[in-house]
Structure formats: structure tokens, C-alpha cells
mmCIF file of C-alpha atoms in Angstrom:
data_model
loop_
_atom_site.group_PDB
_atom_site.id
_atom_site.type_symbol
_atom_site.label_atom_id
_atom_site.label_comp_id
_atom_site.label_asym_id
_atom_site.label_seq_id
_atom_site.Cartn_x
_atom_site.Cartn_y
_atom_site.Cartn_z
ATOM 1 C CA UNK A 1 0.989 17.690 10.931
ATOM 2 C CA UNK A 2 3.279 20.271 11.218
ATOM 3 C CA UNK A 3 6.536 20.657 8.735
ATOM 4 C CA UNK A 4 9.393 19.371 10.418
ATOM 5 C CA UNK A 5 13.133 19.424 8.055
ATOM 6 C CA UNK A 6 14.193 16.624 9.206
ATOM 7 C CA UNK A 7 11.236 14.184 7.864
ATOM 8 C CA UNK A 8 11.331 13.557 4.174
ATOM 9 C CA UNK A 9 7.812 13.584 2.574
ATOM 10 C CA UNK A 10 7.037 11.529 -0.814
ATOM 11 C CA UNK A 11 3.585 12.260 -2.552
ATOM 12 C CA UNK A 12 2.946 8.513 -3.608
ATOM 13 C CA UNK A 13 1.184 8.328 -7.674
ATOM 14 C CA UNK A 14 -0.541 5.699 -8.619
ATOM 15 C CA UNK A 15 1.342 3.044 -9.896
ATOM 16 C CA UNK A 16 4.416 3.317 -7.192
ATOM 17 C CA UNK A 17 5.805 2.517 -4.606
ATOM 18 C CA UNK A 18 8.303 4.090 -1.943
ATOM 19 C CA UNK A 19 10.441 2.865 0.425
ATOM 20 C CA UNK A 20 13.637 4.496 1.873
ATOM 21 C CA UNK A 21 15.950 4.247 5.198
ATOM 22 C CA UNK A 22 15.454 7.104 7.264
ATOM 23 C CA UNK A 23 12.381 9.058 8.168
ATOM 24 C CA UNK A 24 9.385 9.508 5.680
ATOM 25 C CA UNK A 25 6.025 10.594 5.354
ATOM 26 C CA UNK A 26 4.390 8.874 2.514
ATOM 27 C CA UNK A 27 0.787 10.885 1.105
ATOM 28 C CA UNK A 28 -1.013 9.376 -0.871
ATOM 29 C CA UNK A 29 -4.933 9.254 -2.680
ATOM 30 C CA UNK A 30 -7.162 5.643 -3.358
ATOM 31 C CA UNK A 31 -9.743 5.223 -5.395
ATOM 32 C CA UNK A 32 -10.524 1.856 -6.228
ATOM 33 C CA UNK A 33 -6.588 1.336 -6.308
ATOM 34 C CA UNK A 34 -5.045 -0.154 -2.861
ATOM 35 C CA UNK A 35 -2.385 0.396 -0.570
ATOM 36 C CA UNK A 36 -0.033 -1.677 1.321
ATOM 37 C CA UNK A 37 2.089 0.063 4.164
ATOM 38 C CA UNK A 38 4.417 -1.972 5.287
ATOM 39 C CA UNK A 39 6.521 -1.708 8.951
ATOM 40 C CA UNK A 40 9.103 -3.091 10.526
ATOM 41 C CA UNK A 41 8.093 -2.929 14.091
ATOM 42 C CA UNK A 42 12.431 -3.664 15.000
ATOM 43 C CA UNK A 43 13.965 -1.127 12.753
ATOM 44 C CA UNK A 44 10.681 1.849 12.615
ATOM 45 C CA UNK A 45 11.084 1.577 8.882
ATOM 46 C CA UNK A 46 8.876 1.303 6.363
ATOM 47 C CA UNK A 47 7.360 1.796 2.941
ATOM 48 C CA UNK A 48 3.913 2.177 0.698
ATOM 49 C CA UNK A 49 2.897 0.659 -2.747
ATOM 50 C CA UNK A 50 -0.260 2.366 -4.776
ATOM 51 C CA UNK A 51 -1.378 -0.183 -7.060
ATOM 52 C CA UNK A 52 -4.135 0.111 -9.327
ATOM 53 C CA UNK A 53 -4.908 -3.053 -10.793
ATOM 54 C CA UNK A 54 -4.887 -6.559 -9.520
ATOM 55 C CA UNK A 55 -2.558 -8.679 -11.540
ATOM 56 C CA UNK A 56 0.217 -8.428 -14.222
ATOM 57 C CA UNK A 57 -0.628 -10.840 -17.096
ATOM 58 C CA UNK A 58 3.207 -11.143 -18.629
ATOM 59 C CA UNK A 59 2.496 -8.659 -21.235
ATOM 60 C CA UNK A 60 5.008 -6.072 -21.134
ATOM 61 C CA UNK A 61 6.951 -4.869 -18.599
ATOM 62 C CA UNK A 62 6.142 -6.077 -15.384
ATOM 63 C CA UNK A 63 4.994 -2.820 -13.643
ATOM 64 C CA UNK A 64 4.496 -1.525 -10.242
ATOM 65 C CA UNK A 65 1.174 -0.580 -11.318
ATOM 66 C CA UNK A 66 0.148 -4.507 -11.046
ATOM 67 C CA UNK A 67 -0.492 -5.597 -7.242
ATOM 68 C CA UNK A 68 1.556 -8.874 -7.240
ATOM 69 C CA UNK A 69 4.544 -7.081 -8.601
ATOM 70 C CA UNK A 70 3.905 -4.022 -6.426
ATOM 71 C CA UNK A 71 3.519 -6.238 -3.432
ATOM 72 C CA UNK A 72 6.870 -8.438 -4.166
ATOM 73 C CA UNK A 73 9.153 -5.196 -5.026
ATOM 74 C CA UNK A 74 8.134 -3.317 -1.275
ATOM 75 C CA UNK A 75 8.384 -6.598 0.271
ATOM 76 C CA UNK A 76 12.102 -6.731 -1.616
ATOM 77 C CA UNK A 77 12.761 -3.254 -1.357
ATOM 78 C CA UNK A 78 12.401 -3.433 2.605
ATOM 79 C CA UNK A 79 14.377 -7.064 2.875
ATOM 80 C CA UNK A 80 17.437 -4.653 1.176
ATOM 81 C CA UNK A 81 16.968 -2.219 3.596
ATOM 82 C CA UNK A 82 17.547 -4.904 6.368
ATOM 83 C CA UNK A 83 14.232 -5.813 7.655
ATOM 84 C CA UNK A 84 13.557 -9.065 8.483
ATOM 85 C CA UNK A 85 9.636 -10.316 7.017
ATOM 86 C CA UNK A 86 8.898 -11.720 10.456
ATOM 87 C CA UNK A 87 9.217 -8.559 11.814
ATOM 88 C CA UNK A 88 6.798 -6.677 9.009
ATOM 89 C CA UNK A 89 3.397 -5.659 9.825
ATOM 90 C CA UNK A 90 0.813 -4.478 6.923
ATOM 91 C CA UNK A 91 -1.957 -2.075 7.034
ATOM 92 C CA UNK A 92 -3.992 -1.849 3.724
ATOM 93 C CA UNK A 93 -6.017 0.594 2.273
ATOM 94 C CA UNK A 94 -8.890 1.559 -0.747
ATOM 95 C CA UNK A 95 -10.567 -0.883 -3.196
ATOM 96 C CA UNK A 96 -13.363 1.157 -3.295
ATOM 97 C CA UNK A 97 -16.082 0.941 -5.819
ATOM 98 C CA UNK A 98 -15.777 4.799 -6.684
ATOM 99 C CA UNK A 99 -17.538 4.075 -10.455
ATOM 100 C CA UNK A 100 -21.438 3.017 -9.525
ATOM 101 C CA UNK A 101 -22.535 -0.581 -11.068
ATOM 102 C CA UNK A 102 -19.198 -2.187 -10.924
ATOM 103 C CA UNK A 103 -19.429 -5.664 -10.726
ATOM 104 C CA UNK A 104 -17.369 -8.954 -11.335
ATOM 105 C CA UNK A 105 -14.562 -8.260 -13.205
ATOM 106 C CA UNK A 106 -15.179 -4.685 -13.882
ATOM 107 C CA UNK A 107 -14.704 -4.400 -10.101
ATOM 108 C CA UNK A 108 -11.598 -3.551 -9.980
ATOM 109 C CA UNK A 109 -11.645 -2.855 -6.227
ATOM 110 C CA UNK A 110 -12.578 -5.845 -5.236
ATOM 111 C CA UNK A 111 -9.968 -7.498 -6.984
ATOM 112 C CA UNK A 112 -7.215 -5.280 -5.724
ATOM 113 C CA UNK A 113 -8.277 -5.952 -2.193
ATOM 114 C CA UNK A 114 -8.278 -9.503 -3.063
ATOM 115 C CA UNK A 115 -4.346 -9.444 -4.511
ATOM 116 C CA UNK A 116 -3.465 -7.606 -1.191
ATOM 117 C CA UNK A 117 -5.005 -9.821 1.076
ATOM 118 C CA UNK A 118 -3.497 -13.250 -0.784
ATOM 119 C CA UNK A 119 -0.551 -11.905 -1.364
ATOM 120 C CA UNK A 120 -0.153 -10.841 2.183
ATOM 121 C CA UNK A 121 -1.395 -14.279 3.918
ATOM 122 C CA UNK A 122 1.377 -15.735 0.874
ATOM 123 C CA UNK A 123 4.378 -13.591 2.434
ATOM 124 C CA UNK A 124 2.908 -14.655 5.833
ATOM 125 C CA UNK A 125 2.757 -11.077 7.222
ATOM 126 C CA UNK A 126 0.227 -9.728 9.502
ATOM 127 C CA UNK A 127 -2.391 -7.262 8.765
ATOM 128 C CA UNK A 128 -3.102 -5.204 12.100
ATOM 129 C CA UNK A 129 -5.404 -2.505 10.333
ATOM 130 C CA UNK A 130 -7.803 -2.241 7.039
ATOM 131 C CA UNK A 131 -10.047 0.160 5.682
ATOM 132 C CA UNK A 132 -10.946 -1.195 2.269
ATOM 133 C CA UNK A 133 -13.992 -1.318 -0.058
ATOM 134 C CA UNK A 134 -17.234 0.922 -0.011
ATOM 135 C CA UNK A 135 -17.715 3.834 -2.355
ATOM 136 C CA UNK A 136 -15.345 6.686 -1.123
ATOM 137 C CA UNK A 137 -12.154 7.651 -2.174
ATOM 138 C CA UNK A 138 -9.477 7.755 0.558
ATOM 139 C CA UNK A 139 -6.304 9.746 1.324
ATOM 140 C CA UNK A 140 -3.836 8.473 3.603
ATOM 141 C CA UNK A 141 -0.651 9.852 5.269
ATOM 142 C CA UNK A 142 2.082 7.273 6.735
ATOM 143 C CA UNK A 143 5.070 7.836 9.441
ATOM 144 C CA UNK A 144 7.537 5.451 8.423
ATOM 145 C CA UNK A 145 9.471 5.693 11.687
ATOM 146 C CA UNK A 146 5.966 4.879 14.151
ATOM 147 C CA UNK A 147 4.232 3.039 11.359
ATOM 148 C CA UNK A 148 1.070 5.267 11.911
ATOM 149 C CA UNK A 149 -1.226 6.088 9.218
ATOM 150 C CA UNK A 150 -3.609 8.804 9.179
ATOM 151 C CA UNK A 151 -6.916 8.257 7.193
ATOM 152 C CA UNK A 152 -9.257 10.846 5.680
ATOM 153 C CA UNK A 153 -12.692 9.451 3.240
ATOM 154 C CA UNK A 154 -13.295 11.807 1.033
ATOM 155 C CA UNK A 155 -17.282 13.755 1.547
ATOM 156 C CA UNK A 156 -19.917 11.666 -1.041
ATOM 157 C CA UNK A 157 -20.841 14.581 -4.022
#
């Protein structure tokens, strides 16, 4: 994609989220941590969360970094921006199993994918595109203004 001024770009860590009027594109890397993009197919805005682990148990501060609160504070971030949840459509990414021999509660991918998915069927908005699990990290790139997301799996070592 070529650099154009009037497009704001956001490099997305782990543990975030972004979402902002206007137009954005969002970068970000997954490893066994998930994304949720969310749209508003009425307004062409949108936003991203990068969560890396599945649930936030009440200890400390409850974190972006935890997929139910990430989930709840895009979902509330994009309600103050004026969308309306009917109109929001998800696309979710990562989960993989990038650490070999991960199973059951040490995979952590799994469970992410899990949180996105409930948490998503909770909220009652649709997922129209996935690319989750397997053993390769992922970076994506999304146009808040056409809800697009471009995908790249990273080459196995």
C-alpha cells in the first residue's frame, strides 16, 4: 500500500486496542494472541483489539491485554463513536499454537479464539471472515474506512 497523508496509520502492540473516527490503517502481528476488527458497514468506521490472553480473573487492573475486557472496550469504544452494534461486522484473527506441545490450558491460542468467538455470538455480531489457529504467526493490516484486512502468515523456520 502506498503512503497516502491523509490516512492515519497505528502500529497495534499487544495488549491494545485502537479505534478512532476518521480514516486508519491499523498493523498489527499475532502469535497465539487474537484479533478482533470490528466495522461498521453504515458509518466505514472501525477499530482492532490485540489481546493476548483469554480472560481477566479480577486481579488487578482489568487490562486490555485480557480478551473479555478487550472485546467489551472496542465494542464501547465504537458505540461512542456512534455506531450502532447491529450494524458491526467482525473479522478475527491468530490463536495460533506458535510454541510446539501446547495443550489444554497451556494453549493459550485456543483459548483466545474461544473468548473471541463467545464473546462475539454474546454481543450478537457477525463474523464474515476468520483465519485463526495452526502454527504460524500472522500479520495483518486493516482499512478502517472499507473494513478490508490484508493477511500475511509468516514462512515456517
Amino acid at each position: 500500500m502506498a503512503a497516502n497523508p491523509n490516512i492515519g496509520t497505528h502500529f497495534l502492540l499487544p495488549g491494545a486496542l485502537y479505534a478512532k473516527a476518521g480514516h486508519h490503517r491499523i498493523t498489527t502481528v499475532l502469535g497465539s494472541c487474537v484479533a478482533i476488527c470490528l466495522w461498521d458497514k453504515v458509518r466505514c468506521e472501525g477499530g482492532m483489539n490485540h489481546y493476548k490472553l483469554p480472560l481477566w480473573n479480577g486481579d488487578g487492573l482489568p487490562s486490555p491485554k485480557f480478551g473479555n475486557i478487550a472485546t467489551e472496550k472496542l465494542l464501547e469504544n465504537l458505540l461512542i463513536m456512534g455506531s450502532e452494534k447491529r450494524n458491526l461486522q467482525a473479522k478475527v484473527f491468530g490463536g495460533a499454537a506458535v510454541l510446539n506441545n501446547q495443550s489444554g490450558l497451556l494453549n493459550v491460542g485456543e483459548r483466545n479464539i474461544q473468548v473471541a468467538m463467545d464473546m462475539l455470538r454474546q454481543f450478537k455480531i457477525p463474523v464474515l471472515a476468520q483465519d485463526l489457529g495452526g502454527e504460524m504467526s500472522r500479520k495483518i493490516v486493516m482499512d478502517t474506512a472499507t473494513g478490508s484486512i490484508l493477511m500475511k502468515r509468516a514462512k515456517n523456520a
